[in-house]
Tab-separated table of C-alpha atoms and ligand atoms in Angstrom:
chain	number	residue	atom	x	y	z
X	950	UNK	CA	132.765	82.673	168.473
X	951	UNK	CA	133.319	78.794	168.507
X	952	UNK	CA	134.301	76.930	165.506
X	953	UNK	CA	135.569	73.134	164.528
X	954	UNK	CA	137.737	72.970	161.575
X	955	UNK	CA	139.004	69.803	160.062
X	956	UNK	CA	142.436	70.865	160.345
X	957	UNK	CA	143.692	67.693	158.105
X	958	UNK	CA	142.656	64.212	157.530
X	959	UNK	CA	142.178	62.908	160.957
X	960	UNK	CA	141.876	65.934	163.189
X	961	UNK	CA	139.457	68.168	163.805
X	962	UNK	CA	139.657	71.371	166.278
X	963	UNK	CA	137.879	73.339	168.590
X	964	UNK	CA	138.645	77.170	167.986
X	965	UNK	CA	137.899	80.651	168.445
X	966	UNK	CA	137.285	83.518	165.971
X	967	UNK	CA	135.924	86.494	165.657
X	968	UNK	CA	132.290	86.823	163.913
X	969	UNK	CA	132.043	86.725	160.109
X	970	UNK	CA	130.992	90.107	159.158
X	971	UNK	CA	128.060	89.966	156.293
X	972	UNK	CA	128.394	91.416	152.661
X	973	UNK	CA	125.229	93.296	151.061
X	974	UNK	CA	123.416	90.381	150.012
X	975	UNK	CA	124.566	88.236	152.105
X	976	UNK	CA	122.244	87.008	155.550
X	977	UNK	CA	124.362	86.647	159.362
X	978	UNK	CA	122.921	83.158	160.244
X	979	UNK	CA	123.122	81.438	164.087
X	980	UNK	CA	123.865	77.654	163.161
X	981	UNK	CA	121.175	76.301	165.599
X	982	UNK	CA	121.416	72.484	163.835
X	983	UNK	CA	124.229	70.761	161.909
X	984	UNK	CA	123.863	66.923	159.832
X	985	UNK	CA	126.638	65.324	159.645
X	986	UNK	CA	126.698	63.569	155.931
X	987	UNK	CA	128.777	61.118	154.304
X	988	UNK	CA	130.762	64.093	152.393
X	989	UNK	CA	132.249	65.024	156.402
X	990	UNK	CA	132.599	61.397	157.164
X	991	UNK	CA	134.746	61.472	153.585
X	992	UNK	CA	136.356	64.476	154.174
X	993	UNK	CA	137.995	64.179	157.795
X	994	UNK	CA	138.609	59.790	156.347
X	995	UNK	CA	140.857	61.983	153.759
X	996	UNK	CA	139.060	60.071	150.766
X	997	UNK	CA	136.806	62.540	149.383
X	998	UNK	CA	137.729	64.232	146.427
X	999	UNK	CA	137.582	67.885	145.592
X	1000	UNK	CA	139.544	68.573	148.939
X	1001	UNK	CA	141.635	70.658	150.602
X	1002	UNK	CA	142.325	71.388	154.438
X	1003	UNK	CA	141.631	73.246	156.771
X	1004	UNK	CA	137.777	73.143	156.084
X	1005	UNK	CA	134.954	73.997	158.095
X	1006	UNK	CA	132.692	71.363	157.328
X	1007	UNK	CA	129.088	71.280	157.425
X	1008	UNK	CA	126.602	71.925	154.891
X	1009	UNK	CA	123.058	70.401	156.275
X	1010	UNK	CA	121.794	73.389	157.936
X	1011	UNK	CA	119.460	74.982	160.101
X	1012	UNK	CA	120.234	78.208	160.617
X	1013	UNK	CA	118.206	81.572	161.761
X	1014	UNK	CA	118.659	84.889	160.209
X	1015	UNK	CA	120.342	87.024	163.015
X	1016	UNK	CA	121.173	90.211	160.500
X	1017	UNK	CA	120.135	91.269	156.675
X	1018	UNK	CA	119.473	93.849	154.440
X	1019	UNK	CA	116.221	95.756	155.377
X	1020	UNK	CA	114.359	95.397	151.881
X	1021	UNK	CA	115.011	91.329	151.657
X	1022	UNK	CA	112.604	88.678	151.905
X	1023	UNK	CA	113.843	87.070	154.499
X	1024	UNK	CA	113.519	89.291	157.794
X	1025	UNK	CA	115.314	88.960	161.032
X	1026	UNK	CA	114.364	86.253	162.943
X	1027	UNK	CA	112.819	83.875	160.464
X	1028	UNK	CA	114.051	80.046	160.483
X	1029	UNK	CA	115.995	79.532	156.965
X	1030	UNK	CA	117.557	76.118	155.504
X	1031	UNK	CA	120.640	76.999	153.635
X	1032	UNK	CA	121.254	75.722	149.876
X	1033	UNK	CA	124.810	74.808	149.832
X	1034	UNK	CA	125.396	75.226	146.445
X	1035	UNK	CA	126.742	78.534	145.328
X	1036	UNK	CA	126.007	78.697	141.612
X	1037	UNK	CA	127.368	81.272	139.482
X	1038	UNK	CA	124.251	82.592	137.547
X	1039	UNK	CA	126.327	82.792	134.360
X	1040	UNK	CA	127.416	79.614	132.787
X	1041	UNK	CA	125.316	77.600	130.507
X	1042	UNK	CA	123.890	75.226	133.150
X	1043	UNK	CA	122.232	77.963	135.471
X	1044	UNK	CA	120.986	79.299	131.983
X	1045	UNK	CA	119.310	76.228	131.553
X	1046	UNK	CA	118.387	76.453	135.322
X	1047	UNK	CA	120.765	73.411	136.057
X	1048	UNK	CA	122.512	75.392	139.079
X	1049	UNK	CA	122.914	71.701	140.870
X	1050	UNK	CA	125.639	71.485	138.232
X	1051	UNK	CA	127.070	74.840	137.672
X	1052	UNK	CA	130.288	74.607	136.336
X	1053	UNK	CA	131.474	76.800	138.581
X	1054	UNK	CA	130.137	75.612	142.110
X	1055	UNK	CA	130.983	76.165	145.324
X	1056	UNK	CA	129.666	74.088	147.787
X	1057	UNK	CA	129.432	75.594	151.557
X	1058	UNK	CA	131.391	72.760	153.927
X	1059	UNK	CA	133.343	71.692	150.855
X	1060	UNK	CA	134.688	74.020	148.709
X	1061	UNK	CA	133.927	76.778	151.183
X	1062	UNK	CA	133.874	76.815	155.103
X	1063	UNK	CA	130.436	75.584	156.036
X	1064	UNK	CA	128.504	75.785	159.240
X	1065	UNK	CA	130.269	73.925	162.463
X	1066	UNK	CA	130.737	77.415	163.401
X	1067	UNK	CA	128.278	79.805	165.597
X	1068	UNK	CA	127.711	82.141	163.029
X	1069	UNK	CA	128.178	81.829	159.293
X	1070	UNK	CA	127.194	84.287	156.518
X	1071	UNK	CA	125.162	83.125	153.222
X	1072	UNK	CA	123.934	84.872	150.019
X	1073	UNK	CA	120.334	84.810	150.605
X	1074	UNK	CA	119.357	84.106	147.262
X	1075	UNK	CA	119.980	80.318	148.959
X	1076	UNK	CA	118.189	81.020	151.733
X	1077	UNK	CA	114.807	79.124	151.962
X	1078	UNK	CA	111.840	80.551	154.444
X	1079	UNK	CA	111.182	77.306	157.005
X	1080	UNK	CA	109.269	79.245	159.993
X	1081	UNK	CA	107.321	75.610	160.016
X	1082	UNK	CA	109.507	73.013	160.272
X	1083	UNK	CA	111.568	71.959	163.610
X	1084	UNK	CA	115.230	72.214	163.364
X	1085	UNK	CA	115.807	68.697	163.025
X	1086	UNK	CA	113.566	68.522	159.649
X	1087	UNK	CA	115.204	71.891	158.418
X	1088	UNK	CA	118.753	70.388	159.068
X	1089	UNK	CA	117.737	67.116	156.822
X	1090	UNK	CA	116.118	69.063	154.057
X	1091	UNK	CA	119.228	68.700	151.841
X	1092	UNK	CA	120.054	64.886	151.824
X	1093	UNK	CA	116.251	64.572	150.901
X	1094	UNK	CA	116.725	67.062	148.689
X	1095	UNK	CA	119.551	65.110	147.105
X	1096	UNK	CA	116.918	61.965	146.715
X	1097	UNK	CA	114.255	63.887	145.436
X	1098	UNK	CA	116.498	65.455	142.693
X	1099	UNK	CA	117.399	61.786	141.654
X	1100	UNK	CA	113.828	60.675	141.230
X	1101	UNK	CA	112.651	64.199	139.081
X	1102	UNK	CA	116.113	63.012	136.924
X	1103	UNK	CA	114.313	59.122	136.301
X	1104	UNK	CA	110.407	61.026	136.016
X	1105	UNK	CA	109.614	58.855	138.127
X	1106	UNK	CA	106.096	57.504	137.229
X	1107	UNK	CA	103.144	55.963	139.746
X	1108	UNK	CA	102.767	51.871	140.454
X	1109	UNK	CA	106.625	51.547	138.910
X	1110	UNK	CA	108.696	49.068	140.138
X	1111	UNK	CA	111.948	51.090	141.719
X	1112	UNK	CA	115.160	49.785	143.368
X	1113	UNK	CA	117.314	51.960	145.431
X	1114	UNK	CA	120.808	50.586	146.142
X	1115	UNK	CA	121.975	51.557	149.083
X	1116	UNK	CA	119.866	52.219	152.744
X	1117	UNK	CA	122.056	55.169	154.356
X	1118	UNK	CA	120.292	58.082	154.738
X	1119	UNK	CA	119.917	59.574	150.946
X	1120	UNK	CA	118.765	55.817	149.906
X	1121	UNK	CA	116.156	55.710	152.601
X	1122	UNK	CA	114.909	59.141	151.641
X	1123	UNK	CA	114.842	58.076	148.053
X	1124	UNK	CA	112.300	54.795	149.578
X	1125	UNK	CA	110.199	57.335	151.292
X	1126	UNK	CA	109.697	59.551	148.658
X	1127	UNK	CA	109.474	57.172	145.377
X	1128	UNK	CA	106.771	55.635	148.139
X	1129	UNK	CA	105.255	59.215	148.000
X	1130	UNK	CA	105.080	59.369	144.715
X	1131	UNK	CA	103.204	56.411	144.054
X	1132	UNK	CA	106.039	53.827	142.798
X	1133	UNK	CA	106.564	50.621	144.234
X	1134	UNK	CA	110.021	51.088	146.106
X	1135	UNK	CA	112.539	47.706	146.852
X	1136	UNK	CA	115.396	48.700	148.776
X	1137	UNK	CA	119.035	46.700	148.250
X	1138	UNK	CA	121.321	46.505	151.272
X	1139	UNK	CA	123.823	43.858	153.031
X	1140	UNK	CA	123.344	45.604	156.557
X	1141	UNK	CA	120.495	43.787	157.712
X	1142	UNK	CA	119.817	46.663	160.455
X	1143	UNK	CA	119.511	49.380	157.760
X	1144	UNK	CA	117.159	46.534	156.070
X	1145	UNK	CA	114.884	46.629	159.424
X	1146	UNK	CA	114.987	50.261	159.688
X	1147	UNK	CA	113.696	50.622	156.263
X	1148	UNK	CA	110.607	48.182	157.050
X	1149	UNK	CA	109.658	49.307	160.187
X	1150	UNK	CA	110.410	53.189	159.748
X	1151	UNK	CA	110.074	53.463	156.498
X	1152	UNK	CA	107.222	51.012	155.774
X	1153	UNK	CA	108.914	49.244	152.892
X	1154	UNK	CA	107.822	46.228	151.644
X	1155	UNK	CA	110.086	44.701	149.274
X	1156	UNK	CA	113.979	44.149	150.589
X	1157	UNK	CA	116.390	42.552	149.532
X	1158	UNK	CA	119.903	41.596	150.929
X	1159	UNK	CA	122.458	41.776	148.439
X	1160	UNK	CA	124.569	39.074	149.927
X	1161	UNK	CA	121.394	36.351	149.285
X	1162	UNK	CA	121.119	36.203	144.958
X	1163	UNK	CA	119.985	40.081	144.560
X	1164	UNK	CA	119.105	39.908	141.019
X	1165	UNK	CA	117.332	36.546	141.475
X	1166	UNK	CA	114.977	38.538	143.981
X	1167	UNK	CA	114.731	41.328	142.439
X	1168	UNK	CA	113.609	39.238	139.479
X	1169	UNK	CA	110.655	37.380	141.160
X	1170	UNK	CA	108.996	40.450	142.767
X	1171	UNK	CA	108.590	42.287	140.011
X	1172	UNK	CA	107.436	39.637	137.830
X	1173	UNK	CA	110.372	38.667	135.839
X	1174	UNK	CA	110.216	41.963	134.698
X	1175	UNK	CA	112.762	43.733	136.740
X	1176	UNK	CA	112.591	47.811	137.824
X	1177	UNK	CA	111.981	50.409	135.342
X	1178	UNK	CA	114.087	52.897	137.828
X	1179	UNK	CA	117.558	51.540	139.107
X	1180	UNK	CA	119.098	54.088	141.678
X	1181	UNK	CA	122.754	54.018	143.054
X	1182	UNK	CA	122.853	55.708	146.427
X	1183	UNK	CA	126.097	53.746	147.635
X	1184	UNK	CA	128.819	55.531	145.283
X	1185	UNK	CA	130.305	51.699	145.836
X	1186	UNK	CA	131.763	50.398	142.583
X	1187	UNK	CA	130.453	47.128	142.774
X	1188	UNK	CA	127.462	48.268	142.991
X	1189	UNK	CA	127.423	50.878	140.429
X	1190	UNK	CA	128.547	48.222	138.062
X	1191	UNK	CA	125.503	46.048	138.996
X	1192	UNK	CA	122.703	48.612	138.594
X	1193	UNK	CA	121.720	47.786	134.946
X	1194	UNK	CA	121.058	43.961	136.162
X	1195	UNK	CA	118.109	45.152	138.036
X	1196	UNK	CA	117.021	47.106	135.291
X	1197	UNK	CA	113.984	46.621	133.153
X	1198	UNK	CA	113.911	47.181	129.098
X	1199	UNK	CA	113.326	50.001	128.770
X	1200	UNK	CA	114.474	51.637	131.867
X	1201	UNK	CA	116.427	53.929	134.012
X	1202	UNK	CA	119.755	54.205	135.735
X	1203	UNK	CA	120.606	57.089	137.769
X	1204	UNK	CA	123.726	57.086	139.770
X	1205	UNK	CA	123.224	59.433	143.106
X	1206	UNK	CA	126.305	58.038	145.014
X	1207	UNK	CA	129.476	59.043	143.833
X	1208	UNK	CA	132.472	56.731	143.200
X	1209	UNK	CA	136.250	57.918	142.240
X	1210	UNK	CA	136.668	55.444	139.778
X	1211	UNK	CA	136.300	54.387	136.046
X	1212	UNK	CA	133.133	52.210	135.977
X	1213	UNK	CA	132.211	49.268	133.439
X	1214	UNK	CA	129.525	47.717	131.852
X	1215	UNK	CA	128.869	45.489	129.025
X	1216	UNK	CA	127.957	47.214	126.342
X	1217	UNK	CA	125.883	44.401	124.815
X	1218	UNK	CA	124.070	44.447	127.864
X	1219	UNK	CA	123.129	47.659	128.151
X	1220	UNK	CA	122.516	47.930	124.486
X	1221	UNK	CA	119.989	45.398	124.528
X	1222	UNK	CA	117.543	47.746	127.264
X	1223	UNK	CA	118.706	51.005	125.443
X	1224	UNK	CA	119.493	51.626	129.190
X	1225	UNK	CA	119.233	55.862	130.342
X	1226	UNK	CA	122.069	56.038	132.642
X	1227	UNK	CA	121.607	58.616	134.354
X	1228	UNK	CA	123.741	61.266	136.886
X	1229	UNK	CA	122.273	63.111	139.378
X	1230	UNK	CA	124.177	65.757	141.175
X	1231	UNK	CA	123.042	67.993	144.111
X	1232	UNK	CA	119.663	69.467	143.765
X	1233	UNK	CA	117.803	72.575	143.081
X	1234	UNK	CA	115.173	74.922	144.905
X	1235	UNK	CA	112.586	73.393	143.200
X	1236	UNK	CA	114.183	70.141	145.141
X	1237	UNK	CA	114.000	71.841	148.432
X	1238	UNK	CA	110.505	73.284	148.374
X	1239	UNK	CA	109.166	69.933	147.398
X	1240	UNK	CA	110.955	68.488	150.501
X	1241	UNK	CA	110.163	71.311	152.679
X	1242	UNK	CA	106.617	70.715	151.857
X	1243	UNK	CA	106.231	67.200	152.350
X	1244	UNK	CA	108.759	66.501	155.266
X	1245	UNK	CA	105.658	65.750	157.594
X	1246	UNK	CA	105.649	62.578	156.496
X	1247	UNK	CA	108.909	61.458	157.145
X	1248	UNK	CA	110.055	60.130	160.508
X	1249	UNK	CA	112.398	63.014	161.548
X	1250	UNK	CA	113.068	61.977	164.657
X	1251	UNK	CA	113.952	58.200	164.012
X	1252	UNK	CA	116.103	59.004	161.208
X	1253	UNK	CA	118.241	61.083	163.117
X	1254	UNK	CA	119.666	58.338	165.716
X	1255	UNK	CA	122.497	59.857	166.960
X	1256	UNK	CA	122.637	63.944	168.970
X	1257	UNK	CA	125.705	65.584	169.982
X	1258	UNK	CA	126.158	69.022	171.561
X	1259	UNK	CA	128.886	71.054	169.704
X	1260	UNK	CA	131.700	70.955	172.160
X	1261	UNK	CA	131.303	67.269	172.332
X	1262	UNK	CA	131.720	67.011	168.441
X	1263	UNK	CA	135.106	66.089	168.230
X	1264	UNK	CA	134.443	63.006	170.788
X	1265	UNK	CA	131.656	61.819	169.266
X	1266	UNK	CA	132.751	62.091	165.532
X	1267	UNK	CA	134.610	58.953	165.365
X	1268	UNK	CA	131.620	56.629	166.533
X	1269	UNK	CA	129.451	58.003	163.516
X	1270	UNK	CA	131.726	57.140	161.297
X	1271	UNK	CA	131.251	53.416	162.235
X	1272	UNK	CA	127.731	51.146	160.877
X	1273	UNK	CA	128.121	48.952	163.651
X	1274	UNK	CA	127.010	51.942	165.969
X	1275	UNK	CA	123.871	51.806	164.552
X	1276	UNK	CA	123.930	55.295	163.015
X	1277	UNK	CA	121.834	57.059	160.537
X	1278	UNK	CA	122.154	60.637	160.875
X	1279	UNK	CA	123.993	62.289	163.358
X	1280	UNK	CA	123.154	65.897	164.629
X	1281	UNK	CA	125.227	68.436	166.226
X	1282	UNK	CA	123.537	70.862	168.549
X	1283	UNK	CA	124.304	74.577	169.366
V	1864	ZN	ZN1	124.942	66.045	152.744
V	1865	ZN	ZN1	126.899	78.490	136.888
């Protein structure tokens, strides 16, 4: 069978191997869909941390169960989105049913080969049932997933004011689903086109552009009051560092995107809103159902702007990896 591994930093290949063969337990998947995420983007730019080559990458998933144990709940044929996350059941966060942050995770297309490959074989404990949902929704269930974690972190509450730094794809499904839930989303970005996209896609209201006075803005359309939720999706340090200026008294700050350095604030500052500052890693089942069952409303198809067919990966992958090409989420086919 046909696989792409990123061999190093740089280069990615087009191989051949024979099939994975599938542990009790464990489902045989056909890939049908692959996302391509920031962490691959990362990962073959040789900046991501957590590392090592040569890695399969791939962890946003559609996948259909080709061969399983007789007695398990998912039977062959059935549709499945894969939970990338391989928690250990044992330590104290999956006791306390935090298995987004088990301290021993594996993450499938990170720490372990992941699906740009035919065939791939996955503990079906993180196997979720999608018979409903298209390919394309089932292969963006995780970086909504990832957004929808973030908001359960802040409880996010209805008619709240709510910035989301950041308009790549986890920010925008952060907008869509703090919109869902009945807050008052304003979305932060400098690329204008991400800005549009957000408006007419997304049907967001309140942006602002970071380059034109930010918290000035953000100031005046909530009232003076500023947003009682503050989310980083850009993992940018500037922007990290800005987060509690948009914040309300009061309120919440939960970083999403992930940086690799020490970050800074004043303490004064943040003393004087007894700020939450938040992390929010990954994302649970319960983060995936919720998706899984509201994904109609999202605009699947306009999200995902940019289709290539596995054996033209390796061509395309350098375009995605560039904003000016006007890319949201790319999709590899097989
Ligand atoms: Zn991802
Ligand atoms: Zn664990």
């Amino acid at each position: 069978m046909k696989y792409i591994v990123c061999e190093q930093p740089g280069t990615f290949s087009l191989k051949q191997k024979s099939m994975p063969k599938r542990k009790q337990g464990e489902a045989l998947l056909k890939v049908h869909k692959i996302g391509v995420c920031g962490t691959d983007i990362h990962a073959y730019g040789g900046n991501q941390a957590f590392f090592t080559y040569p890695r399969i990458l791939g962890h946003e998933l559609a996948c259909e169960v080709v061969e399983v144990d007789e007695d398990n709940r998912v039977k062959v044929g059935d549709q499945v989105v894969v939970v990338p996350y391989i928690n250990c059941g044992n330590c104290i966060a999956c006791k306390n049913g935090k298995t987004n942050c088990c301290s021993n995770i594996k993450v499938i297309g990170v720490h372990a080969d992941g699906g740009m490959q035919e065939y791939i074989t996955v503990r079906t404990d993180l196997l979720l049932k999608a018979n409903h949902l298209s390919h394309d929704q089932m292969a963006i269930v995780e970086p909504l997933a990832i957004g929808a974690h973030a908001l359960r972190r802040a409880n996010l509450q209805k008619g709240e004011y709510v910035v989301v730094m950041g308009c790549g794809p986890i920010g925008i499904g952060m907008l869509k689903l703090a919109q869902l839930a009945g807050a008052i989303p304003i979305a932060l970005d400098m690329n204008p086109n991400r800005l549009q996209f957000v408006l007419d896609e997304i049907g967001i209201e309140h942006m602002v552009n970071v380059s034109d006075n930010p918290v000035e803005q953000v100031g005046q359309i909530t009232g003076g009051d500023f947003a009682t939720a503050v989310f980083d999706a850009t993992g940018n340090q500037k922007a990290l560092e800005s987060g509690p200026d948009y914040m309300a008294h009061g309120g919440r700050y939960v970083l999403v995107g992930l940086s690799k350095v020490d970050l800074t604030f004043n303490h004064p500052k943040i003393h004087a809103k007894e700020s939450s500052i938040l992390c929010s890693r990954n994302a649970t089942l319960e983060d995936f159902e919720y998706v899984m069952n509201t994904i109609e409303i999202f605009p699947t198809s306009s999200f995902i702007t940019h289709v290539a067919d596995f054996d033209q990966m390796i061509a395309q992958f350098d375009s995605w990896t560039k904003p000016e090409t006007g890319v949201i989420k790319a999709m590899i086919q097989l």
